[in-house]
CSV table of C-alpha atoms in Angstrom, one decimal:
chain,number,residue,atom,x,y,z
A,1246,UNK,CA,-5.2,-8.5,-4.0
A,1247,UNK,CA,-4.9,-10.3,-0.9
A,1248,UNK,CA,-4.1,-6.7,1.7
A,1249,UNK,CA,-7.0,-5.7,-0.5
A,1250,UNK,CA,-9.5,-8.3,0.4
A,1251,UNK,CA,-8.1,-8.0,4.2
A,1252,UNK,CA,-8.6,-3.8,4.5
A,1253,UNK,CA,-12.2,-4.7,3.1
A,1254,UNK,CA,-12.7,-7.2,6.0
A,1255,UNK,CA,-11.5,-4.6,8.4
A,1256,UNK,CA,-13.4,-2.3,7.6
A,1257,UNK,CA,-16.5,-3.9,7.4
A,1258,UNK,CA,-16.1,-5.1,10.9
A,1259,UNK,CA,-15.7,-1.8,11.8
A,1260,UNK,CA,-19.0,-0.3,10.0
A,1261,UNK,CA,-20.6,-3.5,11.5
A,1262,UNK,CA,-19.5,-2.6,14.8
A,1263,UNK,CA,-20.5,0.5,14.6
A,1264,UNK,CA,-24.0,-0.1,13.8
A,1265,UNK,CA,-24.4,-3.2,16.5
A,1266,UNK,CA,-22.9,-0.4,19.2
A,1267,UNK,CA,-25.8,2.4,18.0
A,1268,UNK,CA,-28.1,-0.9,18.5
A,1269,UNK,CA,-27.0,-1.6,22.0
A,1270,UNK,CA,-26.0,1.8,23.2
A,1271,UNK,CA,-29.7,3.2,22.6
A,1272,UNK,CA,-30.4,3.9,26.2
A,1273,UNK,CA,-33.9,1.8,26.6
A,1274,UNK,CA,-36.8,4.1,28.0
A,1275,UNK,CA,-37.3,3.5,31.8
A,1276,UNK,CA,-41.0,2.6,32.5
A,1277,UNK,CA,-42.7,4.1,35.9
A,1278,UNK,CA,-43.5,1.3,39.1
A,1279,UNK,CA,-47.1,2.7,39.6
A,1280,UNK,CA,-49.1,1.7,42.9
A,1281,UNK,CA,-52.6,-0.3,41.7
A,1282,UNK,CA,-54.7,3.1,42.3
A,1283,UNK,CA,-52.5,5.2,40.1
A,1284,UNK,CA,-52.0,2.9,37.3
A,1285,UNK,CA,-55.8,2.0,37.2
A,1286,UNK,CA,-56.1,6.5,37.7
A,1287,UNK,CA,-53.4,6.4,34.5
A,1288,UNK,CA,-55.2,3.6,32.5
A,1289,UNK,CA,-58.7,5.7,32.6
A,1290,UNK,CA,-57.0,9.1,32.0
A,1291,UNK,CA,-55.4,7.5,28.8
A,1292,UNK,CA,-58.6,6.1,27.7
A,1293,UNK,CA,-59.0,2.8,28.1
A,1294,UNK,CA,-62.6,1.5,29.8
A,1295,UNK,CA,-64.0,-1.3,31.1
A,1296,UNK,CA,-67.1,-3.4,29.1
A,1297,UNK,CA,-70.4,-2.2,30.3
A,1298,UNK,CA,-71.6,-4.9,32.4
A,1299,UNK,CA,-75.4,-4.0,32.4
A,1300,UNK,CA,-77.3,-4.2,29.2
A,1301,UNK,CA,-79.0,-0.9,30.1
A,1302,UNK,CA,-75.1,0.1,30.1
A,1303,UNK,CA,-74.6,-1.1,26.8
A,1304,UNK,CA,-77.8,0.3,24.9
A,1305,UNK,CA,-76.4,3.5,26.2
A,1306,UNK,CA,-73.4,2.9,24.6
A,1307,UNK,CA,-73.7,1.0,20.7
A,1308,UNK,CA,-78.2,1.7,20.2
A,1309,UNK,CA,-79.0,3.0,17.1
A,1310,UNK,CA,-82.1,5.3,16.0
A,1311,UNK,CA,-81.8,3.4,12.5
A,1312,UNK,CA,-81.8,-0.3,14.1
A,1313,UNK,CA,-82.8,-0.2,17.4
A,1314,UNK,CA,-82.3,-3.0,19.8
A,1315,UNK,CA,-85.1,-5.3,21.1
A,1316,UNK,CA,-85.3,-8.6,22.7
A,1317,UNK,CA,-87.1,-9.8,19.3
A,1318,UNK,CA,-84.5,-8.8,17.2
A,1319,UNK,CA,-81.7,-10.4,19.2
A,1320,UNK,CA,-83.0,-13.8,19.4
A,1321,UNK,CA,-83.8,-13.8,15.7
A,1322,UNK,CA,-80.1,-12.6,15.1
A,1323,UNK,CA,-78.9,-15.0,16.9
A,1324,UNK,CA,-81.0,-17.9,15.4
A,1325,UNK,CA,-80.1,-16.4,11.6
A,1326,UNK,CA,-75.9,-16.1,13.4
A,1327,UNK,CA,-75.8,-19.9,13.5
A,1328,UNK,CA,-78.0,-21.2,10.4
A,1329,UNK,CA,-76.0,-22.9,7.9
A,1330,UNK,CA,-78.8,-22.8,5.4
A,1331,UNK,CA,-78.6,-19.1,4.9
A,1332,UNK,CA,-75.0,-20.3,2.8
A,1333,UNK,CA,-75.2,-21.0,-1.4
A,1334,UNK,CA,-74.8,-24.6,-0.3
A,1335,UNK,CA,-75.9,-24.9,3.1
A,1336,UNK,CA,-72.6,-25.3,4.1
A,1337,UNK,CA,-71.7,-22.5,6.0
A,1338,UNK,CA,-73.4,-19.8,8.5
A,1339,UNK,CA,-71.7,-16.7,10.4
A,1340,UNK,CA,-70.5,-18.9,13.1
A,1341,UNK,CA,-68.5,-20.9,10.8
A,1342,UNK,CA,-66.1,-18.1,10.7
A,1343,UNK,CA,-66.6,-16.5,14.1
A,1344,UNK,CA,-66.9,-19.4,16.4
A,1345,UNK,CA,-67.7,-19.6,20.2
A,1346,UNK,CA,-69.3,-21.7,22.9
A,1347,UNK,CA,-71.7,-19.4,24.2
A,1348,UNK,CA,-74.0,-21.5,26.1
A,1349,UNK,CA,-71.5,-24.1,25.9
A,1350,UNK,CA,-73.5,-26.5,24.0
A,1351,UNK,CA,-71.5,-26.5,21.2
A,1352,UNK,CA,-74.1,-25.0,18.7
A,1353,UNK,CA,-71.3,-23.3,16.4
A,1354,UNK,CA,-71.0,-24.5,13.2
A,1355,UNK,CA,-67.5,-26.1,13.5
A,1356,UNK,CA,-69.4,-28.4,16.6
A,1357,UNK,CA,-69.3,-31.2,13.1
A,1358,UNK,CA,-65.5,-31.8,13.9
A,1359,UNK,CA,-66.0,-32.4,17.8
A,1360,UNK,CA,-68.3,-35.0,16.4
A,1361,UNK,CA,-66.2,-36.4,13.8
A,1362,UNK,CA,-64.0,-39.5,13.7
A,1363,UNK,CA,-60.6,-38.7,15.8
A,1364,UNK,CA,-58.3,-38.6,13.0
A,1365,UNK,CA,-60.3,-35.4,11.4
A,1366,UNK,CA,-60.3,-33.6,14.8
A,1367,UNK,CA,-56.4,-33.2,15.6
A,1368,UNK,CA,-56.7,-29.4,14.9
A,1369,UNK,CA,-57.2,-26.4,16.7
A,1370,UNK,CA,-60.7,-25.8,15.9
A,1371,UNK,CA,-61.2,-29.4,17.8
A,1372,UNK,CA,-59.9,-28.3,21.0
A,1373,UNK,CA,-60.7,-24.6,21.0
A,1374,UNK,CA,-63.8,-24.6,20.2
A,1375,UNK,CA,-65.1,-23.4,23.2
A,1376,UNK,CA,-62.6,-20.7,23.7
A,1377,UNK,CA,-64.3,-17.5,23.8
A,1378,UNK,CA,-62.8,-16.3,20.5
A,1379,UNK,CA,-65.2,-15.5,17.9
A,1380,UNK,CA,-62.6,-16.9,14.8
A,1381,UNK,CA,-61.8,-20.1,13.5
A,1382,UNK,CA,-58.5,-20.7,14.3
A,1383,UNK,CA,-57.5,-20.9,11.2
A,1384,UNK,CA,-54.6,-19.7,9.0
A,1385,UNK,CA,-57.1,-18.3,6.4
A,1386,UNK,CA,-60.2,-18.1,6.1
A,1387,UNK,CA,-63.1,-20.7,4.2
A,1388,UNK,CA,-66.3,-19.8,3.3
A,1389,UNK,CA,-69.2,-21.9,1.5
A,1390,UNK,CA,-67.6,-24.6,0.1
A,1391,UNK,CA,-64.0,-24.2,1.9
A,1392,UNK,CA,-63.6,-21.3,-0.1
A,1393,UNK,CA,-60.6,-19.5,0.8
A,1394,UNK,CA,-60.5,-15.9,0.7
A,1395,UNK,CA,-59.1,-14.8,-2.4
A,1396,UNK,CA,-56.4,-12.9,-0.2
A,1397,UNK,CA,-56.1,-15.5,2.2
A,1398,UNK,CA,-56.6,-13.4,4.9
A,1399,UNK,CA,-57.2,-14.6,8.5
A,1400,UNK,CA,-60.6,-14.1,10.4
A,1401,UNK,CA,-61.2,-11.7,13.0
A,1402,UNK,CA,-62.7,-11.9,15.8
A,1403,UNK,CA,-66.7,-11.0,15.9
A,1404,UNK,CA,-66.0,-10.4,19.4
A,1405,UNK,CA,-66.7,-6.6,21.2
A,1406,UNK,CA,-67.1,-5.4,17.5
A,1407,UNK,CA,-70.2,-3.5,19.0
A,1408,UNK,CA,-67.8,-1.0,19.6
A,1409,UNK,CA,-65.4,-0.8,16.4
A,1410,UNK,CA,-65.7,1.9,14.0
A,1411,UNK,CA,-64.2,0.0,11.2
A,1412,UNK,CA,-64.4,-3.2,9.9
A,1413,UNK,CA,-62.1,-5.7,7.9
A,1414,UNK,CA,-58.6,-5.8,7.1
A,1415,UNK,CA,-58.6,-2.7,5.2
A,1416,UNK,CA,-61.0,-0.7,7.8
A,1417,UNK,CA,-63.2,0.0,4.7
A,1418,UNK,CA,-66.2,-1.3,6.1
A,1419,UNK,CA,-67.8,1.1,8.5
A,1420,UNK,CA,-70.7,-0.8,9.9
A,1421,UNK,CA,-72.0,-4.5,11.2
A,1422,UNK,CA,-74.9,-4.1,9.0
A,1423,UNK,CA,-72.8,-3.5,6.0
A,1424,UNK,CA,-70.0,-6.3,7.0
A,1425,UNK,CA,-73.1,-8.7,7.2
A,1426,UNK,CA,-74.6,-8.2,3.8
A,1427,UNK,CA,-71.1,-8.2,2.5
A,1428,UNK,CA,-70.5,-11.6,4.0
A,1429,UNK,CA,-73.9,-13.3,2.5
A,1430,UNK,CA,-73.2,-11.7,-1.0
A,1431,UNK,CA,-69.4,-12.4,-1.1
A,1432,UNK,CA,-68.5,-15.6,-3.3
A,1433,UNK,CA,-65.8,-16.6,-0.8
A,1434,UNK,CA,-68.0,-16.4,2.3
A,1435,UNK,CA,-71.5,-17.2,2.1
A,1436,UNK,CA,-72.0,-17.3,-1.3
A,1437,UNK,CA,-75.7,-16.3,-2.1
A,1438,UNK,CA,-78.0,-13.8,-3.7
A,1439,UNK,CA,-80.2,-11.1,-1.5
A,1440,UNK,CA,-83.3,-12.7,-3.4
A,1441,UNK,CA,-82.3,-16.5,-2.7
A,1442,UNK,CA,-82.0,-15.3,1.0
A,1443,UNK,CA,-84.7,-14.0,1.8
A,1444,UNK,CA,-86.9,-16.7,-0.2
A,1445,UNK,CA,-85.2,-19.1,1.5
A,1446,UNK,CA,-85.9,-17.2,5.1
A,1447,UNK,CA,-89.5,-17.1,4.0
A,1448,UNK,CA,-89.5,-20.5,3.6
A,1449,UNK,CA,-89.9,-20.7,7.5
A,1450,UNK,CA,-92.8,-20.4,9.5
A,1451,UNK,CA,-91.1,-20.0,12.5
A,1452,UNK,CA,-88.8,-17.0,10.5
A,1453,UNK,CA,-92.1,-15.8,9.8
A,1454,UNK,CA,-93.4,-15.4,12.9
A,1455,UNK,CA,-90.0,-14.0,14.1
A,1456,UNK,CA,-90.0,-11.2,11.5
A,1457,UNK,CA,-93.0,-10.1,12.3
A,1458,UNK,CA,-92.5,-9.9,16.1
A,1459,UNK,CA,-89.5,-8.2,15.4
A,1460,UNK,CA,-90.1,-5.7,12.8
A,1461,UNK,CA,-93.7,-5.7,12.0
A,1462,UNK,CA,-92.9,-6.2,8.5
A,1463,UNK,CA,-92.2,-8.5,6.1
A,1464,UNK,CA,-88.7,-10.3,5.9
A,1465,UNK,CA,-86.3,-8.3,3.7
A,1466,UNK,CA,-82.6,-8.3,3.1
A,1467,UNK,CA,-82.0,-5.3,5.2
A,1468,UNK,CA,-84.0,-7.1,8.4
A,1469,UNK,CA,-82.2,-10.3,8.2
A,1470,UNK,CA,-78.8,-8.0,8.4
A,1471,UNK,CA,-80.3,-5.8,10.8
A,1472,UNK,CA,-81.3,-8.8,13.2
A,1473,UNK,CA,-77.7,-9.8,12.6
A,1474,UNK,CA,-76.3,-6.3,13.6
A,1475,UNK,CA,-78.1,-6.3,16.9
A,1476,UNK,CA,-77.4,-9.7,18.1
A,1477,UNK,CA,-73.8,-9.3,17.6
A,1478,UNK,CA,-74.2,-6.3,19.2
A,1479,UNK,CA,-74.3,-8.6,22.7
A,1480,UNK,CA,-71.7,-10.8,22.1
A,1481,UNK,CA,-69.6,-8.6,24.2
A,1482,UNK,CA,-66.6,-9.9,26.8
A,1483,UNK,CA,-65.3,-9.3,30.2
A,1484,UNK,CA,-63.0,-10.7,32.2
A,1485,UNK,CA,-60.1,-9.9,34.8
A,1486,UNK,CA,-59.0,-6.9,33.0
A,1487,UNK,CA,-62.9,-5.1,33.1
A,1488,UNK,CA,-62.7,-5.7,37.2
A,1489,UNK,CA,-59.0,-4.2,37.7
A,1490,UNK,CA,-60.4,-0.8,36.0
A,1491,UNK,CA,-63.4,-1.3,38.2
A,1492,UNK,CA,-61.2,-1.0,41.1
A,1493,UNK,CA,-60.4,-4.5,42.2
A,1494,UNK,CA,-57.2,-4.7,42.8
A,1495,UNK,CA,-56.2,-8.2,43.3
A,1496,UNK,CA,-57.7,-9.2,39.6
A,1497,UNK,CA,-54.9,-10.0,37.8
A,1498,UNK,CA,-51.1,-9.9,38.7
A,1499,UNK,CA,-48.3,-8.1,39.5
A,1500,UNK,CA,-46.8,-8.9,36.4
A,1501,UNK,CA,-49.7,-7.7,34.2
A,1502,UNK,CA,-49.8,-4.8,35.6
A,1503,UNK,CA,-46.3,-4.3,34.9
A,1504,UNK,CA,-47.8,-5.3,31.1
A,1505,UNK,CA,-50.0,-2.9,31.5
A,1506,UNK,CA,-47.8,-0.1,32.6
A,1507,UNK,CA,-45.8,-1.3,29.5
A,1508,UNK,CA,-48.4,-1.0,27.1
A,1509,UNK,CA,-48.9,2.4,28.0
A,1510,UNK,CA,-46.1,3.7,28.1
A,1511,UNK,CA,-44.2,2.3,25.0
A,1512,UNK,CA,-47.3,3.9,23.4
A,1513,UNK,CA,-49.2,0.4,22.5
A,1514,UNK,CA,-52.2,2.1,23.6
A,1515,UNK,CA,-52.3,5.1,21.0
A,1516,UNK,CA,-53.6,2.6,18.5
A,1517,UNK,CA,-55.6,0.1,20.7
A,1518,UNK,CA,-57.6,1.7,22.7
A,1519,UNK,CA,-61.0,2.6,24.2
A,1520,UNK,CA,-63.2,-0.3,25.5
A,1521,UNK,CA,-62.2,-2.6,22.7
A,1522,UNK,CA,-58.8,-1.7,22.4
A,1523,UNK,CA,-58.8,-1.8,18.8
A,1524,UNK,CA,-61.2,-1.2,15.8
A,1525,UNK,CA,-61.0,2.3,16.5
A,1526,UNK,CA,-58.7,3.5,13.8
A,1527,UNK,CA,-56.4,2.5,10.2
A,1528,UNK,CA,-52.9,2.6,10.6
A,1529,UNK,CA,-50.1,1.8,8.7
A,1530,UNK,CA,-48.2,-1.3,9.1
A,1531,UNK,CA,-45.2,-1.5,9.2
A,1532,UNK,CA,-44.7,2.1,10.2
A,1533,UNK,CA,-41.1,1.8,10.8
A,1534,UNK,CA,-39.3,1.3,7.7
A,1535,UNK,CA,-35.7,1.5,9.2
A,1536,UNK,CA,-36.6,-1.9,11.3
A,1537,UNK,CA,-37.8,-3.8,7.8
A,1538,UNK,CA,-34.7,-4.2,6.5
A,1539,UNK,CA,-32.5,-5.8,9.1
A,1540,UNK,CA,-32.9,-6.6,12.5
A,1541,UNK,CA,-29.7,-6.0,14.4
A,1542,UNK,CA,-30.6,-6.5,18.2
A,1543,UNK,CA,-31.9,-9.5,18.7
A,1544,UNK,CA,-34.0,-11.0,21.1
A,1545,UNK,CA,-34.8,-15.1,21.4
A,1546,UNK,CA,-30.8,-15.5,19.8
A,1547,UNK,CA,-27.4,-14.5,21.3
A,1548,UNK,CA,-26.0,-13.3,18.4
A,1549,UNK,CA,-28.1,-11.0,15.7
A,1550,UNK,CA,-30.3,-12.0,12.9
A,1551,UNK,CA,-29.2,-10.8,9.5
A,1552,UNK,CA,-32.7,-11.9,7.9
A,1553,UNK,CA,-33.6,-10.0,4.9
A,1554,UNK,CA,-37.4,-9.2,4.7
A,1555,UNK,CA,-39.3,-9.0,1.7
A,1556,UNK,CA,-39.1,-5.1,1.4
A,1557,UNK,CA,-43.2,-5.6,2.4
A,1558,UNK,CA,-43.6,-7.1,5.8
A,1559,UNK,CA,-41.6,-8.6,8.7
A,1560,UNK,CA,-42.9,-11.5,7.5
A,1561,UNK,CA,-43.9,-13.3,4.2
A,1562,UNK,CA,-46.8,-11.6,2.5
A,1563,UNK,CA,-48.6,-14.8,1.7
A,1564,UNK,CA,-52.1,-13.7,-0.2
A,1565,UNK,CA,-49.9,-10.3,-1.4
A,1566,UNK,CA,-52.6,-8.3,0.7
A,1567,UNK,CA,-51.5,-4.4,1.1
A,1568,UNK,CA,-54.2,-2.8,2.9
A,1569,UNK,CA,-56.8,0.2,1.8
A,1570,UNK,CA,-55.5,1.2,-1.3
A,1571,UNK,CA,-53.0,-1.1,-1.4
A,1572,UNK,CA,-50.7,1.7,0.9
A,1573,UNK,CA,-50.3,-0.9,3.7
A,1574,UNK,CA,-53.1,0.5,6.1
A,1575,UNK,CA,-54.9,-1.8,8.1
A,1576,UNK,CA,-57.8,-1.7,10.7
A,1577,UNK,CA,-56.0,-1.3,14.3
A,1578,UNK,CA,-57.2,-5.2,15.1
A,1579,UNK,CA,-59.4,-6.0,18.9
A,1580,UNK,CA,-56.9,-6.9,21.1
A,1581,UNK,CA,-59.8,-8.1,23.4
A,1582,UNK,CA,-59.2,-12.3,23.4
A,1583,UNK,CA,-56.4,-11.9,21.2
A,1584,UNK,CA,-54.7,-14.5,23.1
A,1585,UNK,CA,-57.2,-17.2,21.8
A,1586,UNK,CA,-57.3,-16.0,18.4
A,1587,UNK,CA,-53.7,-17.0,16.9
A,1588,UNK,CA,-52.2,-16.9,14.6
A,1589,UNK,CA,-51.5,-13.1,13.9
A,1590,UNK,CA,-51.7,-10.2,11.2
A,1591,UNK,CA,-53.6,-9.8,8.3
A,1592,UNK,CA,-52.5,-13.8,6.6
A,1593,UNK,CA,-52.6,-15.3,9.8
A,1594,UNK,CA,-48.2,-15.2,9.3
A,1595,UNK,CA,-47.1,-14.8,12.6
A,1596,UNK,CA,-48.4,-18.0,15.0
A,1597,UNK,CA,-47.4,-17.0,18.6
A,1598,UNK,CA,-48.8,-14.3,20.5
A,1599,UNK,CA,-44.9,-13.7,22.1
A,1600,UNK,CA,-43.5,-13.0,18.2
A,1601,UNK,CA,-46.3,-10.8,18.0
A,1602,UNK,CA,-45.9,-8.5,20.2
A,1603,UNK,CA,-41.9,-8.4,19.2
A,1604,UNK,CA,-43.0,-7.3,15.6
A,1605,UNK,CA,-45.0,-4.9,16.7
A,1606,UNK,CA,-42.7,-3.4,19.3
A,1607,UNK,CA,-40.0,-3.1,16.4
A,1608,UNK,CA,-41.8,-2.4,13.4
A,1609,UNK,CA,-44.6,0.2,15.5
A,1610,UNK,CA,-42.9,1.5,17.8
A,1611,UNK,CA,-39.5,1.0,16.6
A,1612,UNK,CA,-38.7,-0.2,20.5
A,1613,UNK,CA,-36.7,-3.4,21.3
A,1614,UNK,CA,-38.2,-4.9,24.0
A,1615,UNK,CA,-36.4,-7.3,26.5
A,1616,UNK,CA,-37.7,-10.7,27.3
A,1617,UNK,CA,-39.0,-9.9,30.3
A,1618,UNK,CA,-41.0,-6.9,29.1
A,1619,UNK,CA,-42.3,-9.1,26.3
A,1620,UNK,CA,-43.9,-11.3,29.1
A,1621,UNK,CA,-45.3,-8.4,31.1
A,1622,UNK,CA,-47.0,-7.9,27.5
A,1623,UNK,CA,-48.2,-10.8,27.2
A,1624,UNK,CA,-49.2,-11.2,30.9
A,1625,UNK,CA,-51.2,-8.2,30.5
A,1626,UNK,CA,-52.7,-9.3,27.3
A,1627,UNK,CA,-54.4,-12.3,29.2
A,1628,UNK,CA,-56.2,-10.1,31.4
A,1629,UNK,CA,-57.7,-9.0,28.5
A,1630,UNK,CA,-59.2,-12.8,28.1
A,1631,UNK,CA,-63.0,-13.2,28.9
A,1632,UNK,CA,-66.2,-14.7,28.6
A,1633,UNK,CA,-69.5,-13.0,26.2
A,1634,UNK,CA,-71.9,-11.6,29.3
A,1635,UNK,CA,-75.3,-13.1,29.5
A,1636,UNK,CA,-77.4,-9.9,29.8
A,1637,UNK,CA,-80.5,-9.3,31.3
A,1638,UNK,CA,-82.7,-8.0,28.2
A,1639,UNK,CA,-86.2,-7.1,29.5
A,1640,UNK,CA,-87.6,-4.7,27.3
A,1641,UNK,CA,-88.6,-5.3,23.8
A,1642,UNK,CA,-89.5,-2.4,21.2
C-alpha cells in the first residue's frame, strides 16, 4: 500500500511538472519598439481615433435625422439629466447613477454626501465625486429608493456613449433613447410611469417653456428621452491620449506608449476600439475556457495558484448574471476613464484596474502577461483619462 501511495506521488509530480514546464516554456510573443510617428501611424491604421474636439466635429459624427441636435434640446437634457423629481420618489435622477462634476459645482445627485456629516461620507462616492467618471462607484447599482438591481450589476459609465452601438450588460439595448426610457420605467432605477412623468414635467412652467422652444410641441414621453439622448450626446472626454493621436508626441509617456504598443498587439484592441474603445461590439466572456479552470503561471505569487473557479467566471458570479441569452455575452465595456470607474466586470467583482487587465489577458486572450507589461497596460490606460469638453454650441434648430 505504501510503494503504492509513493508511485502515485511520483507520478503526479511528474504530470504536474509537465504541465508547469508547457506553462513556462510557451515562448511569450515579442512586442515591436515603435518610434512615436509609427506607433501613432499603427494606432490609426488599426482603428483607433481621437474624440472630435469641435462640436461641428461631433454633429458630423453621432446627429440624427430622427432627434436632431440643438442648443434647446441640450440644455433641457441636461436640466431633466440631474432632476431628482423625475424618480417614483423623488429620490433619484440620471446622475445618481452616472455621476460627474461637470462644471465642478457639484450639481450631481450624490453632491448630498459631500454635504453630509463626516461619518456618512467615508466612501468613494465622497471623494470621487468629481472624477470625470460618469458611475457611482459603487459595487452595484441603487436606483429610487436604494433599489439594487435585481442582478446586482455595476453601473457603467454614461461617458463617450455618443458613440456605442450597444448598450447595457447584455448589449441588448441599441440606442440612448431606448436606454433612457428603460431607465425611468424600470422598478430598480427610476421607478415611474410614462404618464406620471410627463404630468409631473408639465407641472413646470419653466419645462413648459423649454419644450416648446425645443420641440415646438407639447411635452411627451418620447421628448423628455429625446432631450435626454442629445444632451448625453455632449458629455464626451478627451485627454492626453486624444493629443498623442493628434500628433503630440510628448503627451503621455514612454511607458504608455509601450501600453499602447501592448494593447495592440496582444490584440486588446480587436474588441475595444474606435473612438470609444468599447461599446462597439458583444463578446463572450470568458472566451478562454482552458484558463477557467486552473491558473498555473502565476503572476503577483512565486509559486502557482491552484484556485478552482466556479466553472462560470474568474471570479464569483455574485447576482448569477450570464449575459444576452444567458450564453455569457456581454457589451465590449468603454475603456475611456476606466481608470476612475472601479471596480470591474459586469458585478463590480474585480476592484483593481491591475487584476483587470490580468483576467482579461488570460481569460481573452489566453496571454500571460508579465508585471511589467501589466503596467505598460495600465500606464496606457490612463492616457485614456479625461475631462467632458465644453463645446461651442451656436446653432439651434
Amino acid at each position: 500500500m505504501k510503494r503504492l501511495l509513493f508511485y502515485t506521488l511520483i507520478i503526479a509530480i511528474m504530470v504536474l511538472s509537465v504541465i508547469l514546464s508547457i506553462a513556462y516554456l510557451t515562448p511569450p510573443k515579442v512586442i515591436p519598439q515603435y518610434s512615436d510617428d509609427k506607433l501613432r501611424e499603427l494606432a490609426l491604421f488599426k482603428g483607433l481615433k481621437s474624440t472630435p474636439n469641435t462640436y461641428e466635429k461631433l454633429l458630423e459624427l453621432v446627429d440624427d435625422a430622427s432627434n436632431p441636435m440643438s442648443a434647446s434640446k441640450i440644455v433641457l437634457g441636461e436640466k431633466l439629466f440631474f432632476d431628482v423629481n423625475l424618480s417614483k420618489n423623488r429620490q433619484t435622477s440620471c446622475s445618481t447613477c452616472h455621476s460627474f462634476d461637470r462644471d465642478l459645482k457639484n450639481r450631481g445627485a450624490m453632491s448630498k454626501m459631500i454635504n453630509s456629516p463626516k461619518e456618512q461620507t467615508n466612501n468613494c462616492v465622497a471623494c470621487h465625486l468629481r472624477d470625470q467618471s460618469g458611475v457611482d462607484r459603487f459595487t452595484f447599482s441603487q436606483g429610487d429608493n436604494q433599489e439594487p438591481h435585481p442582478n446586482l450589476l455595476n453601473t457603467q459609465s454614461i461617458l463617450n456613449t455618443a458613440f456605442s452601438k450597444h448598450f447595457t450588460w447584455s448589449g441588448e439595448v441599441s440606442s440612448l433613447r431606448q436606454q433612457s426610457e428603460n431607465s425611468f420605467l424600470a422598478y430598480h432605477k427610476m421607478n415611474i410611469t410614462a404618464d406620471e412623468l410627463v404630468l409631473r414635467v408639465g407641472k413646470s412652467e419653466k419645462y413648459r417653456a423649454m419644450f416648446s422652444t425645443a420641440f415646438q410641441d407639447d411635452i411627451t414621453f418620447e421628448n423628455i428621452n429625446k432631450a435626454i439622448e442629445v444632451y448625453v450626446k455632449t458629455l464626451v472626454t478627451r485627454g492626453a491620449y486624444d493629443r498623442f493621436l493628434d500628433g503630440d508626441n510628448s503627451a503621455i509617456s514612454s511607458d504608455a506608449k509601450r501600453g499602447l504598443a501592448n494593447f495592440i498587439g496582444f490584440g486588446c484592441k480587436g474588441c475595444h476600439s474606435d473612438i470609444s474603445l468599447g461599446g462597439q461590439s458583444i463578446q463572450r466572456f470568458p472566451l478562454r475556457d482552458f484558463a477557467q479552470v486552473y491558473d498555473l503561471k502565476p503572476n503577483f505569487e512565486l509559486f502557482p495558484e491552484f484556485k478552482r473557479f466556479d466553472g462560470e467566471f474568474p471570479f464569483e458570479n455574485s447576482g448569477g448574471f450570464l449575459g444576452k441569452n444567458k450564453e455569457h455575452l456581454f457589451r465590449v465595456p468603454i475603456l475611456r476613464n476606466v481608470t476612475k470607474t472601479s471596480p470591474y466586470f459586469h458585478n463590480g467583482a474585480v476592484p483593481k484596474i491591475r487584476e483587470a487587465v490580468n483576467v482579461m489577458a488570460k481569460h481573452q486572450l489566453g496571454r500571460h502577461l508579465t508585471l511589467e507589461q501589466i503596467d505598460e497596460i495600465v500606464a496606457f490606460l490612463r492616457t485614456l483619462e479625461g475631462d467632458i469638453i465644453e463645446y461651442e454650441i451656436r446653432e439651434n434648430r
